PDB file of C-alpha atoms in Angstrom:
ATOM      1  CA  UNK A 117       2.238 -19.362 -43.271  1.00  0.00           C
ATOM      2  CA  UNK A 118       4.859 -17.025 -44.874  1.00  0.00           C
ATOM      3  CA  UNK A 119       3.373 -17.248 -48.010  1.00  0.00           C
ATOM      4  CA  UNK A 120       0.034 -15.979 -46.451  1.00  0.00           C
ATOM      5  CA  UNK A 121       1.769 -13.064 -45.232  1.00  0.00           C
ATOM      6  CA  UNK A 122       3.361 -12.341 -48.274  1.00  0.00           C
ATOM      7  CA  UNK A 123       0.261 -12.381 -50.214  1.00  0.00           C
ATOM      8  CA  UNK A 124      -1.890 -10.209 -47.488  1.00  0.00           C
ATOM      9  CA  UNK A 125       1.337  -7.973 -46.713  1.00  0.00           C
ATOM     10  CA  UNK A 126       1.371  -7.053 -50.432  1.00  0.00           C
ATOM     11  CA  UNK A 127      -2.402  -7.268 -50.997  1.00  0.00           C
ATOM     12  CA  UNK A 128      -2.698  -9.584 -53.117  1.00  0.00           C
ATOM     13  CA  UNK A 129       0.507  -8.991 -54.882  1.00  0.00           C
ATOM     14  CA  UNK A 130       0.060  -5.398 -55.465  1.00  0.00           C
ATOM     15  CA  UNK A 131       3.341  -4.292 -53.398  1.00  0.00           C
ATOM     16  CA  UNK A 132       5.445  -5.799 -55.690  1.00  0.00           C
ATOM     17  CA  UNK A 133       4.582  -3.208 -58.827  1.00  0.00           C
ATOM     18  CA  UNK A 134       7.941  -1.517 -58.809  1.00  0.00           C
ATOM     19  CA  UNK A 135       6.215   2.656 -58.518  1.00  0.00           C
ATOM     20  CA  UNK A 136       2.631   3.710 -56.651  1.00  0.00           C
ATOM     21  CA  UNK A 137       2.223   0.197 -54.961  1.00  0.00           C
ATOM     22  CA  UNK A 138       0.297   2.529 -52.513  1.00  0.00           C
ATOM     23  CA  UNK A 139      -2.017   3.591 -54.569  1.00  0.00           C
ATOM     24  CA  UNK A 140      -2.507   0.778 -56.469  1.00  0.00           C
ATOM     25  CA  UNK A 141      -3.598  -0.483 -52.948  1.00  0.00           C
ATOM     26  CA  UNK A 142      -5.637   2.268 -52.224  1.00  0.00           C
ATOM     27  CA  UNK A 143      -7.511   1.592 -55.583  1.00  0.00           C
ATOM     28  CA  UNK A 144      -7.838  -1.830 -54.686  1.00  0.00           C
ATOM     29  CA  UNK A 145      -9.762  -0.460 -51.357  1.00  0.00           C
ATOM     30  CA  UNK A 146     -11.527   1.528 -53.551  1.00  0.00           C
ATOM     31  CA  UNK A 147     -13.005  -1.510 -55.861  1.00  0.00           C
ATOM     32  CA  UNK A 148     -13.456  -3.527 -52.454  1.00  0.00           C
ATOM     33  CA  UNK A 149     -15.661  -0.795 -51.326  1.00  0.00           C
ATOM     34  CA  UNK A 150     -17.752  -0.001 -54.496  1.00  0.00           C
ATOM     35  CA  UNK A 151     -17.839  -4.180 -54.606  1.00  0.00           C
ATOM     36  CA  UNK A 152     -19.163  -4.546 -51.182  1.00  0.00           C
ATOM     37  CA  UNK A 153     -22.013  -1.325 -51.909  1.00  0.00           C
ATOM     38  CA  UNK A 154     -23.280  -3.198 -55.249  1.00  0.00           C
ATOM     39  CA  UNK A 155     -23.861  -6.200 -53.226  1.00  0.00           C
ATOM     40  CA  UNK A 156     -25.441  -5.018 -50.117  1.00  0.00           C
ATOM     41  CA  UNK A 157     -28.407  -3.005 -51.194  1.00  0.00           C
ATOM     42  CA  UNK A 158     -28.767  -2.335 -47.192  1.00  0.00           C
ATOM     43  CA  UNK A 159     -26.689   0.841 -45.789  1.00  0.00           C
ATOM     44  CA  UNK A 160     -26.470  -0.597 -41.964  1.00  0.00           C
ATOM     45  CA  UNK A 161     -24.907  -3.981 -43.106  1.00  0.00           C
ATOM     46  CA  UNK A 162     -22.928  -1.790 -45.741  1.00  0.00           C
ATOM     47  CA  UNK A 163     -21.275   0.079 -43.284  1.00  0.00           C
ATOM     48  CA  UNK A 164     -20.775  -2.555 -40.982  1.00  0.00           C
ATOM     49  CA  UNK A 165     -18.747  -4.506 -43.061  1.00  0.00           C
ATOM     50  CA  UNK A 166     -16.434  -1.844 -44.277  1.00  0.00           C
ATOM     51  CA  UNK A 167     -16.083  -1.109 -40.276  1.00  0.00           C
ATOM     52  CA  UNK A 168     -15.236  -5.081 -39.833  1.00  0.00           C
ATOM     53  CA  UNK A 169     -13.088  -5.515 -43.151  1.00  0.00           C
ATOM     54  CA  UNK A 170     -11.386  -2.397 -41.927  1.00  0.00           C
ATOM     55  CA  UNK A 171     -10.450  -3.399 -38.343  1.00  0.00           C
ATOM     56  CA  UNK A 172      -9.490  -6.871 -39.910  1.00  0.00           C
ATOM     57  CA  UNK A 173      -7.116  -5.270 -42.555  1.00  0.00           C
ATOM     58  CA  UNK A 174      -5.716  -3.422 -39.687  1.00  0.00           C
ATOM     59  CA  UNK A 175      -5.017  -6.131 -37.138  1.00  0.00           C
ATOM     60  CA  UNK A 176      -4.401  -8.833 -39.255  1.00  0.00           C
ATOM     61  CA  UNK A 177      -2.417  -6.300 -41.894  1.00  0.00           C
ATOM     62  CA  UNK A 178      -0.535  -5.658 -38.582  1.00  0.00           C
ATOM     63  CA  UNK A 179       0.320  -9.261 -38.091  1.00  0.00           C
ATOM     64  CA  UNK A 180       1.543 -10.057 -41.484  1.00  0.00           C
ATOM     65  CA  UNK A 181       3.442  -6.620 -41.613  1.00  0.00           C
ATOM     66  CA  UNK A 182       5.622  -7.385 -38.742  1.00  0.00           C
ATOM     67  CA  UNK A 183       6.092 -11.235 -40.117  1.00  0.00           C
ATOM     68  CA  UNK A 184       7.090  -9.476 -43.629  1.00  0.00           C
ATOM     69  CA  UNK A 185       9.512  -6.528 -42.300  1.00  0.00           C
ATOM     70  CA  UNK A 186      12.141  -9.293 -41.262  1.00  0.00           C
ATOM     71  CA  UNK A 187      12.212 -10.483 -44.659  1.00  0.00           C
ATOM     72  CA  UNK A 188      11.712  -7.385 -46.865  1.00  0.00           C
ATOM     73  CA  UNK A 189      12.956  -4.657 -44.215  1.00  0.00           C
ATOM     74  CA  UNK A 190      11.649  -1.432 -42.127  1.00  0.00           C
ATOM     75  CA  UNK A 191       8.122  -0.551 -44.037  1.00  0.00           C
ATOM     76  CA  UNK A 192       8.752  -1.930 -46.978  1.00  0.00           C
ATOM     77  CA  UNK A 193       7.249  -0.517 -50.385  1.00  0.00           C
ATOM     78  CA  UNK A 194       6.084  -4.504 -50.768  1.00  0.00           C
ATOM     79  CA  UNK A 195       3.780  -3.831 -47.475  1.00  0.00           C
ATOM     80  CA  UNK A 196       0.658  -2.310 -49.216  1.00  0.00           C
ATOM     81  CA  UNK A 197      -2.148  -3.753 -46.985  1.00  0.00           C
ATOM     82  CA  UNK A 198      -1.392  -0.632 -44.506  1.00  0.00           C
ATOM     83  CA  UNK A 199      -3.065   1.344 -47.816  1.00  0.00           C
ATOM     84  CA  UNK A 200      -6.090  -0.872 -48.128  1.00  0.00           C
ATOM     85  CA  UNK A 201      -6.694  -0.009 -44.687  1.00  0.00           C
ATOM     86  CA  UNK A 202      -6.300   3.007 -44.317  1.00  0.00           C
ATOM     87  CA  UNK A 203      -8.663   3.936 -47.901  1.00  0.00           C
ATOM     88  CA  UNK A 204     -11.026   1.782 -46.217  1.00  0.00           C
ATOM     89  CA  UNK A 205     -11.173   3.708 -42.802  1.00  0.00           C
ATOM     90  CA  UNK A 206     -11.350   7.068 -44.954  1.00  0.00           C
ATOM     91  CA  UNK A 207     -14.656   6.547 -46.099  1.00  0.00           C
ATOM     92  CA  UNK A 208     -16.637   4.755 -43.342  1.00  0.00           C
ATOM     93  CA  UNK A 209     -19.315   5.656 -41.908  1.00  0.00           C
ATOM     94  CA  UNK A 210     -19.562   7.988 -45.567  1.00  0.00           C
ATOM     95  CA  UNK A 211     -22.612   7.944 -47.399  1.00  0.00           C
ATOM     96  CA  UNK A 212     -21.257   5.760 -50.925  1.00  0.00           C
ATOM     97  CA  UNK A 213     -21.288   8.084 -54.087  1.00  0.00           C
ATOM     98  CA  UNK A 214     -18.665   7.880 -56.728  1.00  0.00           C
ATOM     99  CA  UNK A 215     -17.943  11.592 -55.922  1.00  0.00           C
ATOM    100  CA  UNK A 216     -17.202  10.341 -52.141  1.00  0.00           C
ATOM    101  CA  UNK A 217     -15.110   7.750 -52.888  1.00  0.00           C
ATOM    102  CA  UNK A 218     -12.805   9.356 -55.233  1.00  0.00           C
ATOM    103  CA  UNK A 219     -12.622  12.361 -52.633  1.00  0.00           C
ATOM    104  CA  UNK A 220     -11.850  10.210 -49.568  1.00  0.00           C
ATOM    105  CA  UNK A 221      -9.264   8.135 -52.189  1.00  0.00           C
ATOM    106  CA  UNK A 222      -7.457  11.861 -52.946  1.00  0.00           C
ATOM    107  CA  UNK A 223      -7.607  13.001 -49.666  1.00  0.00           C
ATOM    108  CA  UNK A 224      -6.480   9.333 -48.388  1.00  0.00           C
ATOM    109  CA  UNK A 225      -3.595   9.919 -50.700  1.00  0.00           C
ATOM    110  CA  UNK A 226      -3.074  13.508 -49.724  1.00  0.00           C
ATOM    111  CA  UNK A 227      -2.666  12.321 -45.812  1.00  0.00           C
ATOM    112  CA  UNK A 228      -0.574   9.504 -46.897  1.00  0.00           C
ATOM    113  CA  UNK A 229       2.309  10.863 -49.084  1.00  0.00           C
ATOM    114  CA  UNK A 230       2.343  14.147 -47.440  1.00  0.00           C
ATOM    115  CA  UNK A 231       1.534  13.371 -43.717  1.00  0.00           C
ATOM    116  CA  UNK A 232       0.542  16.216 -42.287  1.00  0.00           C
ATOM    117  CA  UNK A 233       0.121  16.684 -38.678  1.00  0.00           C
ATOM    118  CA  UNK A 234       2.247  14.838 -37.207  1.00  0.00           C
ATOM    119  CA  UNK A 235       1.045  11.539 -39.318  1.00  0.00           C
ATOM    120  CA  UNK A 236       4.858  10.718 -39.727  1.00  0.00           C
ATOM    121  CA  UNK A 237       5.446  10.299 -36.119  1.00  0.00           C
ATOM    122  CA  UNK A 238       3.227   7.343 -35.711  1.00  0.00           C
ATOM    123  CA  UNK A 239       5.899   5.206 -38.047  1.00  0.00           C
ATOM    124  CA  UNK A 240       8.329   4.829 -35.116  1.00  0.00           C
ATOM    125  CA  UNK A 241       6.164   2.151 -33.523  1.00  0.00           C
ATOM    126  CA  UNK A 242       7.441  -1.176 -33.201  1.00  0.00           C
ATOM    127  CA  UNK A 243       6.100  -4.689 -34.199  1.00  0.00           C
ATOM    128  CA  UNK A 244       4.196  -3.780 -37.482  1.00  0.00           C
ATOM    129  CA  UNK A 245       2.149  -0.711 -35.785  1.00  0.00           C
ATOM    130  CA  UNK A 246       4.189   2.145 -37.594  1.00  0.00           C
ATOM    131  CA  UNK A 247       3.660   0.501 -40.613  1.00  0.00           C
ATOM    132  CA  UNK A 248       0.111   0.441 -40.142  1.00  0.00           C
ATOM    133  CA  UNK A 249      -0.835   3.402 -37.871  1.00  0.00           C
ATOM    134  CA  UNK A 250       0.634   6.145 -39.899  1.00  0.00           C
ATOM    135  CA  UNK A 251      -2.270   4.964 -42.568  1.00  0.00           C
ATOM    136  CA  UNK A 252      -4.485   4.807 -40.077  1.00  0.00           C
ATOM    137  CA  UNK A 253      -4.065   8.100 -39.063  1.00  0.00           C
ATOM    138  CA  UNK A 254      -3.948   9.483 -42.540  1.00  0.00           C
ATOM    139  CA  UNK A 255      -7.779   7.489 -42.841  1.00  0.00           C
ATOM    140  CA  UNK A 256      -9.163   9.283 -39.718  1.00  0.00           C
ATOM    141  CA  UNK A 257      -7.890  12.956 -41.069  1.00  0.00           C
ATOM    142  CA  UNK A 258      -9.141  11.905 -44.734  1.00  0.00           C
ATOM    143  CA  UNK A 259     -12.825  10.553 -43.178  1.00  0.00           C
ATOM    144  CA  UNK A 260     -13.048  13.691 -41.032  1.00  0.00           C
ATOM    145  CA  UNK A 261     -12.264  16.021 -43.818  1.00  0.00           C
ATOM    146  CA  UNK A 262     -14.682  14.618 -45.903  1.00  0.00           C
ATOM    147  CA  UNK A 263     -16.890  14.410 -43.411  1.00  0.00           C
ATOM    148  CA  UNK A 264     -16.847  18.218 -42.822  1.00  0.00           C
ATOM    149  CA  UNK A 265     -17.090  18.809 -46.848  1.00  0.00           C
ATOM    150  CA  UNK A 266     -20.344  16.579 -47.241  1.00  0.00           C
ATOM    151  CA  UNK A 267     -21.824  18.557 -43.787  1.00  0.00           C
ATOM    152  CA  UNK A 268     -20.784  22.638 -45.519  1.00  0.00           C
ATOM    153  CA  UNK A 269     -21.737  21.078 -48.843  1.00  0.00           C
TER     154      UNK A 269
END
């Protein structure tokens, strides 16, 4: 079971590049989502998969993150899947374009490395939720800024 952590902890192995394991994460998000568009051709079941990949990334990326902290310490640069989540929440319920997705992957980004608005207090959680929520959080401000860019635009 610790080897299934390691591997979904890191996304797929992506934690372990030595500099921008987040965003290599992110990216990986982004090819998940542009994946998941080219095969669904419908945009209900579209979005409702990104919805359900995203809460599973979360809860299970959770899980794992907690398992993995013990062995690689307190939120770990290995622990990437908190970056596949949070990409993936920035852009639900967001009409796909190329133009969207590299938007809600700089403002993802932006959120992430800079955390803004109090963003940075949601890391003192316990139990694999600060590693997680903080990129949650920096998904929700990402989705609703791009959400109020595609509304004025």
């Amino acid at each position: 079971m610790l080897n299934f952590h390691k591997i979904f902890a890191s996304a797929l192995g992506l934690g372990f590049i030595p500099k921008g394991s987040g965003t290599f994460g992110a990216l990986l998000a982004c090819a998940l989502i542009a994946g998941i568009f080219g095969l669904v051709n419908d945009v209900f079941y579209y979005h409702s998969i990104l919805i359900l990949l995203t809460i599973v990334f979360t809860l299970v990326g959770r899980w794992s993150s907690a398992v993995m902290e013990s062995h690689w310490g307190e939120d770990s640069s290995k622990i990437v899947i908190d970056e596949v989540a949070g990409m993936c929440l920035s852009i639900c319920l967001i009409p796909f374009s190329w133009q969207n997705l590299l938007l809600a992957f700089i403002l993802f980004r932006f959120f992430d490395i800079y955390k803004p608005f109090n963003i940075r207090s949601f890391e003192k959680y316990n139990n694999g939720w600060g590693v997680m929520l903080d990129d949650v959080m920096a998904g929700i401000w990402a989705n609703g800024c791009l959400q109020l860019i595609i509304f004025f635009l």
